[in-house]
Structures are given as structure tokens and as C-alpha cells.
Amino acid sequence: MRLITAVIKPFKLDDVKAALEAHGVTGMTVGEASGYGRQRGHTEVYRGAEYQVDLVPKIRLEVLTEEDDADEVIEVIVKAARTGKIGDGKVWSVPVDTAVRVRTGERGPEAL
Amino acid sequence: MRLITAVIKPFKLDDVKAALEAHGVTGMTVGEASGYGRQRGHTEVYRGAEYQVDLVPKIRLEVLTEEDDADEVIEVIVKAARTGKIGDGKVWSVPVDTAVRVRTGERGPEAL
Amino acid sequence: MRLITAVIKPFKLDDVKAALEAHGVTGMTVGEASGYGRQRGHTEVYRGAEYQVDLVPKIRLEVLTEEDDADEVIEVIVKAARTGKIGDGKVWSVPVDTAVRVRTGERGPEAL
Ligand SMILES: Nc1ncnc2c1ncn2[C@@H]1O[C@H](COP(=O)(O)OP(=O)(O)OP(=O)(O)O)[C@@H](O)[C@H]1O
Ligand SMILES: Nc1ncnc2c1ncn2[C@@H]1O[C@H](COP(=O)(O)OP(=O)(O)OP(=O)(O)O)[C@@H](O)[C@H]1O
Ligand SMILES: Nc1ncnc2c1ncn2[C@@H]1O[C@H](COP(=O)(O)OP(=O)(O)OP(=O)(O)O)[C@@H](O)[C@H]1O
Ligand SMILES: [Mg+2]
Ligand SMILES: [Mg+2]
Ligand SMILES: [Mg+2]
């Protein structure tokens, strides 16, 4: 299993969510964040307003997937989150040892 | 070392915290999140109110543990977070390379 | 690549950010969190006020780095976040499989 984390533009969350659901992803976790990339937050346009600050508001989302589906899920997120402008986001994945569904105690891919 | 992440029902945080302290866990980090699982957030009951939205409020907690304690810590969280109803949560663990206590610079299990 | 996560005192964020920029780090993600360590949040001084609660406000930050730079980035964070008092924070790193820049689709170290 893999944990895929994506930091995206907030107004893109609905598109990313819809694309993940269409792909058949079975769950996700979302949180608020802020950050900067190569441009250090400068000249980044957020909802039409230019922010001269260095921490730009972002959405951080996490998707737990099976190993074999991880690359496709990354592609789905990247495609749905892209506008072509700077600050579109960053996606990364890390290896997962164990996953558990709390209600049933199921483990591993069964828990997804 | 392992990093255990749990996404649970908010009203279960106190129970989970108490169970982890009773188990001897030496620290945790908590944040606000929202998410959905297999039911896509529908028909999930949160504090008595039924939400027809797809992102249900959750608490996301992280516990850094020694390798040998990881499975027990997962069990402690799962047991304390369970209500038996859908939406009880998801727990996963990832491998950790290094951990450091900022005040002292201690590394590895000593840092926990 | 590595993902370095640090949970630090909120008033230290500017120092840590400046130190990371001086080191040449190309991005970071920041979120709000709370937590406790060995002292269970007791007798921890936060901005001059003593909190008798067990979840103390913290900042959680993430930095994606190349493998070879990870140890130095950890040192930069630890040094900049340290006050010498309890509650200074915890830093950990996990292995990263893949990283992608959303705008260009670049992968791996090129994506940082
Ligand atoms: N090295 C990094 N570590 C952690 N988070 C990062 C890193 N780089 C970027 N991020 C997160 O991703 C968000 C979006 O980054 P961004 O898309 O600006 O990356 P970029 O590499 O500058 O690409 P672009 O040139 O397309 O802007 C940032 O606001 C930050 O939250
Ligand atoms: N695949 C996933 N990736 C990331 N987070 C997830 C995933 N599945 C669930 N979560 C997180 O865990 C929370 C609780 O999930 P939930 O307990 O509903 O899982 P479930 O598999 O649907 O189990 P149940 O059938 O018991 O409801 C979600 O709100 C979401 O934040
Ligand atoms: N085992 C842990 N798992 C997850 N998060 C932790 C853990 N220990 C500490 N943290 C996070 O780091 C923050 C700061 O911890 P803290 O610096 O108090 O660690 P400590 O080990 O008690 O060190 P000190 O003795 O210097 O206080 C906590 O508020 C919590 O958010
Ligand atoms: Mg950028
Ligand atoms: Mg569910
Ligand atoms: Mg402490």
C-alpha cells in the first residue's frame, strides 16, 4: 500500500475529488495548509488576488491506495489539479506498512 | 520506528488520548481534518446529526513509536476509537528513518 | 527523497522558515496542530502563558528533500526551532517513493 499526499490549489479540490471518485478511489482525508514552492509564494495568483506573502493557502489531501493503483491515482490527481500556472501543487507518495479499518479491524488492502 | 496516523471521529479523541496515555505512549500530534470512506460520507452520523455532505469532520492524529510497539499502539487506537458504526476511522503506519528531539538533539528511539 | 516533518513552537515558525530559505530549501507546507510530548503538555510555557492543558498549540511543517540533503535539513530545522526549554518539538523523516510537480508533471528530484 501507498499513502499519496497532494498539496493543491483550494479551488481545485472539487475537481480533484470528482476525478478520484470517478477513478474508484474509496476514501480520502483533507486538511487546510499553506506553503510555498520554487517562487517562495511570490507572484502566485490565488482566486484572482495576487498575494505578496510567502505562505499561500493550499489544501492538503491524503489517499491511501493499493500499491498497484498508486501511479494511476497520482496521475488522476495531477491531471485534475493542473491549471498550467505556477503554484499548481506537489504530490508525493510514501510506503505504508499497515492499514486498518477501525470498525471491523480489517487489515491491509481489505481495509481500504 | 514507525509513524502511526489515525483519522477518527472527533468525539472519540478523549477516549483515544486516554487509552494511549494508559498504554504509555510518550507523545502525539493532533490536527483537524475531514474526509470520506467507502460510503462517500453519505448516511454518516456525526454527533447525532445526519450529514448529506461528502466530507465529514474528523480528527487526524499521529503517534511516533518504536518498531516493536507499533502493532500494540495501533490496536489501542482501534479499540478506543471504535463505536461499531460506519465512519469509525482508518489507521495506517509508515516507516520512519530518523526522529529527533529538538531540545536535546537526541536521535532515534531516545528521541521518543 | 525524504519527507521531513517537524512539529515546533508556533512563535519559531519565522526563524525556521528563514533558516530553511537560507539553506536553499525550495518549498514547504505548513499546518496548524496541537500535541504533547514527555511532559504530557503540563508546565509547558507557550508565549509566556502556562497551559495546564495537555494539547499545546504547535505548527506542523513538511519539507520534501533529496536523500542527500535530508540530514542537513533536519539539522537546520532543529537548530532554528530550539529554545532549550521543554516542548521545543520533534522532527522525523520518512522515505518517499515519488514526487511530482503538478504544473509540469516532472518527477523525482526534478520535481523539487
Ligand atoms: N519541497 C517541498 N516540500 C514540501 N511542500 C512543498 C514543497 N514544494 C512545494 N510544496 C507545497 O506545494 C505547494 C505548491 O507548490 P508549487 O506548485 O508552487 O511547487 P513548485 O515546485 O514551485 O512548482 P511551480 O513552479 O509550478 O510553482 C506549496 O505551496 C507547498 O505547500
Ligand atoms: N482510502 C483512504 N485514504 C485516506 N483517508 C481515508 C481513506 N478511507 C478513509 N479515510 C479517512 O478515514 C475516515 C473514516 O473512514 P471510514 O471509517 O468511513 O472508512 P470506511 O472504509 O468507509 O469504513 P466504514 O465502512 O466502517 O465506514 C474518512 O473520513 C477519511 O478521512
Ligand atoms: N511520540 C510523538 N508522536 C507524535 N508527535 C509527538 C510525539 N512526541 C512529541 N510530539 C509532538 O511534538 C510536540 C513537541 O514535543 P516535545 O518537544 O514536548 O517532545 P518531548 O519529547 O517532550 O521533548 P522535551 O522534553 O524537550 O519537551 C508535541 O506537542 C507533539 O505535537
Ligand atoms: Mg511554485
Ligand atoms: Mg465509511
Ligand atoms: Mg515535552
Coordinates of C-alpha atoms and ligand atoms in Angstrom, one line a residue:
Chain A
M1 CA 0.0 0.0 0.0
R2 CA 0.9 3.6 -0.5
L3 CA 0.0 6.9 1.0
I4 CA -0.3 9.6 -1.6
T5 CA -0.3 13.2 -0.3
A6 CA -1.2 16.2 -2.5
V7 CA -0.9 19.9 -1.8
I8 CA -3.1 21.7 -4.3
K9 CA -4.9 25.0 -5.0
P10 CA -8.0 25.2 -2.9
F11 CA -10.4 26.0 -5.7
K12 CA -9.3 22.7 -7.4
L13 CA -10.5 20.5 -4.6
D14 CA -13.9 19.7 -6.1
D15 CA -12.3 18.8 -9.5
V16 CA -9.8 16.5 -7.8
K17 CA -12.4 14.9 -5.6
A18 CA -14.7 14.2 -8.6
A19 CA -11.8 12.8 -10.6
L20 CA -10.8 10.5 -7.7
E21 CA -14.3 9.3 -7.2
A22 CA -14.6 8.6 -11.0
H23 CA -11.4 6.6 -10.7
G24 CA -12.9 4.5 -8.0
V25 CA -10.9 5.7 -5.0
T26 CA -12.6 4.6 -1.8
G27 CA -11.7 7.4 0.5
M28 CA -9.6 10.5 1.3
T29 CA -8.6 12.8 4.1
V30 CA -8.5 16.6 3.6
G31 CA -6.9 19.4 5.7
E32 CA -6.1 23.0 5.4
A33 CA -2.5 24.1 4.9
S34 CA -0.3 26.8 3.4
G35 CA 3.0 26.7 1.8
Y36 CA 5.4 27.9 -0.9
G37 CA 7.4 26.3 -3.7
R38 CA 10.2 27.5 -6.1
Q39 CA 8.8 31.0 -6.3
R40 CA 8.6 31.4 -2.5
G41 CA 5.0 32.3 -2.7
H42 CA 5.6 35.4 -4.6
T43 CA 3.6 36.4 -7.7
E44 CA 1.3 33.5 -7.1
V45 CA -2.3 34.2 -8.0
Y46 CA -4.9 32.8 -5.7
R47 CA -8.5 33.2 -6.7
G48 CA -7.7 36.3 -8.7
A49 CA -5.9 38.1 -6.0
E50 CA -2.1 38.4 -6.0
Y51 CA -0.5 37.6 -2.7
Q52 CA 2.8 39.1 -1.9
V53 CA 3.1 36.8 1.1
D54 CA 5.2 33.7 1.2
L55 CA 2.7 31.2 2.6
V56 CA -0.1 30.7 0.2
P57 CA -3.3 28.9 1.3
K58 CA -3.5 25.3 0.0
I59 CA -5.5 22.1 0.5
R60 CA -3.5 19.0 1.7
L61 CA -5.2 15.7 0.8
E62 CA -4.2 12.1 1.5
V63 CA -5.3 9.0 -0.3
L64 CA -4.4 5.5 0.9
T65 CA -4.2 3.1 -2.1
E66 CA -3.1 -0.3 -3.1
E67 CA 0.5 -0.5 -4.4
D68 CA -0.7 -1.3 -8.0
D69 CA -3.1 1.7 -8.1
A70 CA -0.7 4.3 -6.7
D71 CA 0.7 5.6 -10.0
E72 CA -2.7 5.9 -11.6
V73 CA -4.1 7.8 -8.6
I74 CA -1.1 10.2 -8.7
E75 CA -1.9 10.8 -12.4
V76 CA -5.6 11.4 -11.7
I77 CA -4.7 14.0 -9.1
V78 CA -2.0 15.7 -11.2
K79 CA -4.4 16.0 -14.2
A80 CA -7.3 17.2 -12.2
A81 CA -5.3 19.7 -10.1
R82 CA -3.4 21.3 -13.0
T83 CA -4.2 24.8 -14.3
G84 CA -0.8 25.3 -16.0
K85 CA 0.1 28.2 -13.8
I86 CA 2.7 28.3 -11.0
G87 CA 1.7 27.0 -7.6
D88 CA -0.4 24.2 -9.0
G89 CA 0.9 21.9 -6.4
K90 CA 3.1 18.9 -5.3
V91 CA 2.2 15.3 -5.0
W92 CA 4.2 12.6 -3.3
S93 CA 3.8 9.0 -2.1
V94 CA 5.3 7.0 0.8
P95 CA 5.2 3.3 1.6
V96 CA 2.6 2.1 4.0
D97 CA 3.2 -0.9 6.4
T98 CA -0.3 -1.4 7.7
A99 CA -3.7 0.0 7.2
V100 CA -6.7 -0.9 9.4
R101 CA -10.5 -0.2 9.2
V102 CA -11.4 0.8 12.7
R103 CA -15.0 -0.5 12.6
T104 CA -14.1 -4.1 11.6
G105 CA -10.4 -4.5 12.4
E106 CA -9.7 -5.5 8.8
R107 CA -6.1 -5.0 7.8
G108 CA -4.1 -4.5 4.6
P109 CA -5.8 -3.9 1.2
E110 CA -9.1 -5.3 2.8
A111 CA -9.1 -2.2 5.0
L112 CA -9.3 0.2 2.0
Chain B
M1 CA 10.5 3.5 14.3
R2 CA 7.0 3.9 12.9
L3 CA 4.7 6.8 12.4
I4 CA 1.1 5.8 13.1
T5 CA -1.6 8.1 11.7
A6 CA -5.3 7.7 12.7
V7 CA -8.3 9.5 11.3
I8 CA -11.1 9.2 13.8
K9 CA -14.5 10.5 14.9
P10 CA -13.9 13.8 16.8
F11 CA -15.9 12.9 19.8
K12 CA -13.6 9.8 20.3
L13 CA -10.4 11.9 20.7
D14 CA -10.6 11.9 24.5
D15 CA -11.0 8.1 24.7
V16 CA -8.2 7.6 22.3
K17 CA -5.9 10.0 24.1
A18 CA -6.7 8.3 27.5
A19 CA -6.1 4.9 26.1
L20 CA -2.7 5.9 24.5
E21 CA -1.6 7.5 27.8
A22 CA -2.6 4.4 29.7
H23 CA -0.5 2.4 27.2
G24 CA 2.5 4.6 28.0
V25 CA 2.7 6.5 24.7
T26 CA 5.0 9.5 25.2
G27 CA 3.5 11.9 22.8
M28 CA 1.1 12.7 20.0
T29 CA 0.2 15.3 17.4
V30 CA -3.4 16.2 16.6
G31 CA -5.0 18.2 13.7
E32 CA -8.4 18.9 12.2
A33 CA -9.4 17.2 9.0
S34 CA -12.4 16.0 7.1
G35 CA -12.9 13.0 4.8
Y36 CA -14.9 10.2 3.5
G37 CA -14.6 6.4 3.2
R38 CA -16.5 3.7 1.4
Q39 CA -19.9 5.3 1.9
R40 CA -18.6 8.6 0.4
G41 CA -19.6 10.5 3.5
H42 CA -23.3 9.7 3.0
T43 CA -25.6 8.5 5.8
E44 CA -22.8 9.0 8.2
V45 CA -24.0 10.2 11.6
Y46 CA -21.8 12.7 13.4
R47 CA -22.8 13.8 16.9
G48 CA -26.4 12.9 16.3
A49 CA -26.9 14.9 13.1
E50 CA -27.0 13.2 9.7
Y51 CA -24.8 14.9 7.1
Q52 CA -25.6 14.6 3.5
V53 CA -22.3 16.1 2.5
D54 CA -19.3 14.0 1.5
L55 CA -16.5 15.5 3.6
V56 CA -17.3 14.6 7.3
P57 CA -15.3 16.3 10.1
K58 CA -12.6 14.1 11.6
I59 CA -9.6 14.3 13.9
R60 CA -6.2 13.2 12.4
L61 CA -3.7 12.1 15.0
E62 CA -0.1 11.0 14.7
V63 CA 2.0 8.9 17.1
L64 CA 5.7 8.2 16.6
T65 CA 6.6 4.8 18.2
E66 CA 9.3 2.3 18.4
E67 CA 9.1 -0.5 15.8
D68 CA 8.3 -3.1 18.4
D69 CA 5.4 -1.1 19.9
A70 CA 3.7 -0.1 16.7
D71 CA 1.3 -3.0 16.4
E72 CA 0.1 -2.6 20.0
V73 CA -0.3 1.1 19.6
I74 CA -2.4 0.5 16.5
E75 CA -4.6 -1.9 18.5
V76 CA -5.0 0.6 21.3
I77 CA -6.2 3.3 18.9
V78 CA -8.5 0.9 17.0
K79 CA -10.1 -0.3 20.2
A80 CA -10.6 3.1 21.7
A81 CA -11.9 4.7 18.5
R82 CA -14.4 2.0 17.7
T83 CA -18.2 2.6 18.0
G84 CA -19.2 -0.2 15.6
K85 CA -20.9 2.3 13.2
I86 CA -19.6 3.3 9.8
G87 CA -17.1 6.1 9.7
D88 CA -15.2 4.9 12.7
G89 CA -11.9 5.7 11.0
K90 CA -8.8 4.5 9.4
V91 CA -5.3 3.8 10.9
W92 CA -2.1 3.4 9.0
S93 CA 1.6 3.2 9.7
V94 CA 4.7 4.2 7.7
P95 CA 8.4 3.5 8.3
V96 CA 10.4 6.3 9.9
D97 CA 14.1 6.9 9.1
T98 CA 15.0 9.3 11.9
A99 CA 13.4 11.1 14.8
V100 CA 15.0 14.0 16.7
R101 CA 14.0 15.7 20.0
V102 CA 14.6 19.4 19.2
R103 CA 15.6 20.5 22.7
T104 CA 18.4 18.0 23.2
G105 CA 19.2 16.8 19.7
E106 CA 18.7 13.1 20.7
R107 CA 18.0 10.8 17.8
G108 CA 16.3 7.5 17.2
P109 CA 14.3 5.7 19.9
E110 CA 16.0 8.0 22.5
A111 CA 14.1 10.9 20.9
L112 CA 10.7 9.5 21.7
Chain C
M1 CA 13.8 11.6 -1.5
R2 CA 12.7 12.1 2.1
L3 CA 9.7 13.8 3.7
I4 CA 10.8 15.7 6.8
T5 CA 8.0 16.6 9.2
A6 CA 8.6 19.0 12.2
V7 CA 6.3 19.9 15.0
I8 CA 7.5 23.1 16.5
K9 CA 6.6 26.0 18.7
P10 CA 4.4 28.5 16.7
F11 CA 6.5 31.5 17.5
K12 CA 9.5 29.8 16.0
L13 CA 8.0 29.4 12.5
D14 CA 9.5 32.6 11.1
D15 CA 13.0 31.6 12.3
V16 CA 12.7 28.1 10.9
K17 CA 11.3 29.4 7.6
A18 CA 14.2 31.9 7.3
A19 CA 16.8 29.2 8.1
L20 CA 15.3 26.8 5.6
E21 CA 15.3 29.5 2.9
A22 CA 18.9 30.4 3.7
H23 CA 19.8 26.7 3.3
G24 CA 18.2 26.7 -0.1
V25 CA 15.2 24.6 0.5
T26 CA 12.8 25.0 -2.4
G27 CA 9.4 24.6 -0.6
M28 CA 7.5 23.7 2.5
T29 CA 4.0 23.0 3.7
V30 CA 2.6 24.3 7.0
G31 CA -0.4 23.4 9.1
E32 CA -1.8 24.0 12.5
A33 CA -1.7 21.2 15.1
S34 CA -1.6 20.6 18.8
G35 CA 0.1 17.9 20.8
Y36 CA 2.0 16.8 23.8
G37 CA 5.4 15.1 24.5
R38 CA 7.0 13.5 27.5
Q39 CA 5.5 16.1 30.0
R40 CA 2.0 15.5 28.6
G41 CA 1.6 19.2 27.9
H42 CA 1.9 20.1 31.5
T43 CA 4.1 23.0 32.7
E44 CA 4.8 23.9 29.1
V45 CA 5.2 27.6 28.6
Y46 CA 3.7 28.9 25.4
R47 CA 4.2 32.6 24.6
G48 CA 4.6 33.4 28.3
A49 CA 1.4 31.8 29.5
E50 CA 1.5 28.5 31.4
Y51 CA -1.0 26.0 30.0
Q52 CA -2.4 23.3 32.3
V53 CA -4.0 21.5 29.3
D54 CA -2.5 18.6 27.6
L55 CA -2.7 19.6 24.0
V56 CA -0.4 22.6 23.4
P57 CA -0.7 24.5 20.1
K58 CA 2.0 23.7 17.6
I59 CA 3.0 24.3 14.0
R60 CA 3.4 21.2 11.8
L61 CA 5.7 21.7 8.8
E62 CA 6.7 19.4 6.0
V63 CA 9.7 19.6 3.7
L64 CA 10.3 17.3 0.8
T65 CA 14.1 17.0 0.1
E66 CA 16.6 15.0 -1.8
E67 CA 18.0 12.0 0.1
D68 CA 21.5 13.6 0.4
D69 CA 20.2 16.8 1.8
A70 CA 17.8 15.3 4.4
D71 CA 20.2 15.2 7.3
E72 CA 21.3 18.8 6.8
V73 CA 17.7 20.0 6.5
I74 CA 16.9 18.2 9.8
E75 CA 19.8 20.0 11.5
V76 CA 18.7 23.3 10.1
I77 CA 15.2 22.9 11.5
V78 CA 16.4 21.6 14.9
K79 CA 18.9 24.5 15.3
A80 CA 16.4 27.2 14.3
A81 CA 13.5 25.7 16.4
R82 CA 15.5 25.2 19.6
T83 CA 14.9 27.4 22.6
G84 CA 16.3 25.0 25.2
K85 CA 13.0 24.7 27.0
I86 CA 10.7 21.7 27.1
G87 CA 8.2 21.4 24.2
D88 CA 10.7 22.6 21.6
G89 CA 9.5 20.0 19.2
K90 CA 10.0 16.8 17.3
V91 CA 11.3 16.2 13.8
W92 CA 11.1 13.0 11.9
S93 CA 11.7 11.8 8.3
V94 CA 10.1 9.1 6.1
P95 CA 11.2 7.6 2.8
V96 CA 9.4 9.0 -0.3
D97 CA 8.8 6.9 -3.4
T98 CA 7.7 9.5 -5.9
A99 CA 7.3 13.3 -6.0
V100 CA 5.6 15.2 -8.8
R101 CA 5.3 18.9 -9.7
V102 CA 1.7 19.2 -10.8
R103 CA 2.2 22.0 -13.3
T104 CA 4.8 20.2 -15.4
G105 CA 4.5 16.6 -14.5
E106 CA 8.2 16.4 -13.6
R107 CA 9.0 13.5 -11.3
G108 CA 11.7 12.7 -8.7
P109 CA 14.3 15.2 -7.6
E110 CA 13.4 17.3 -10.7
A111 CA 10.1 17.9 -9.1
L112 CA 11.5 19.6 -6.1
Ligands
LIG1 N1 9.8 20.9 -1.2 C1 8.5 21.0 -0.7 N2 8.2 20.4 0.5 C2 7.0 20.5 1.0 N3 6.0 21.1 0.4 C3 6.2 21.7 -0.8 C4 7.5 21.7 -1.4 N4 7.4 22.3 -2.6 C5 6.1 22.7 -2.7 N5 5.4 22.3 -1.7 C6 3.9 22.5 -1.4 O1 3.2 22.5 -2.6 C7 2.6 23.8 -2.8 C8 2.6 24.1 -4.2 O2 3.9 24.2 -4.7 P1 4.2 24.7 -6.1 O3 3.2 24.2 -7.1 O4 4.4 26.2 -6.1 O5 5.6 24.0 -6.4 P2 6.7 24.5 -7.4 O6 7.8 23.5 -7.4 O7 7.1 25.9 -7.1 O8 6.1 24.4 -8.8 P3 5.7 25.6 -9.8 O9 6.9 26.1 -10.5 O10 4.7 25.0 -10.8 O11 5.0 26.7 -9.0 C9 3.4 24.8 -1.9 O12 2.5 25.9 -1.6 C10 3.7 23.9 -0.8 O13 2.6 23.8 0.1
LIG2 N1 -8.6 5.4 1.3 C1 -8.5 6.4 2.2 N2 -7.4 7.3 2.1 C2 -7.3 8.3 3.0 N3 -8.1 8.5 4.0 C3 -9.2 7.7 4.2 C4 -9.4 6.6 3.3 N4 -10.5 5.9 3.7 C5 -11.0 6.6 4.8 N5 -10.2 7.6 5.1 C6 -10.3 8.6 6.2 O1 -10.9 7.9 7.3 C7 -12.1 8.5 7.7 C8 -13.0 7.4 8.2 O2 -13.2 6.5 7.2 P1 -14.3 5.3 7.4 O3 -14.2 4.8 8.8 O4 -15.6 5.8 6.8 O5 -13.7 4.2 6.4 P2 -14.5 3.1 5.7 O6 -13.5 2.2 4.9 O7 -15.7 3.7 4.9 O8 -15.1 2.2 6.9 P3 -16.6 2.0 7.3 O9 -17.3 1.1 6.4 O10 -16.5 1.4 8.7 O11 -17.3 3.4 7.3 C9 -12.6 9.2 6.4 O12 -13.5 10.3 6.7 C10 -11.3 9.7 5.8 O13 -10.9 10.9 6.4
LIG3 N1 5.7 10.5 20.1 C1 5.2 11.5 19.5 N2 4.4 11.3 18.4 C2 3.9 12.3 17.7 N3 4.1 13.6 18.0 C3 4.9 13.9 19.0 C4 5.5 12.9 19.8 N4 6.2 13.5 20.8 C5 6.1 14.8 20.6 N5 5.3 15.0 19.6 C6 4.9 16.4 19.0 O1 5.9 17.3 19.2 C7 5.5 18.3 20.0 C8 6.6 18.8 20.9 O2 7.0 17.7 21.7 P1 8.1 17.9 22.8 O3 9.1 18.9 22.3 O4 7.4 18.3 24.1 O5 8.7 16.5 22.9 P2 9.4 15.9 24.2 O6 9.9 14.5 23.8 O7 8.5 16.0 25.4 O8 10.7 16.8 24.5 P3 11.0 17.8 25.7 O9 11.4 17.0 26.9 O10 12.1 18.7 25.2 O11 9.7 18.6 25.9 C9 4.3 17.8 20.8 O12 3.4 18.8 21.2 C10 3.7 16.9 19.8 O13 2.9 17.6 18.9
MG4 MG 5.7 27.4 -7.2
MG5 MG -17.1 4.8 5.9
MG6 MG 7.8 17.9 26.0

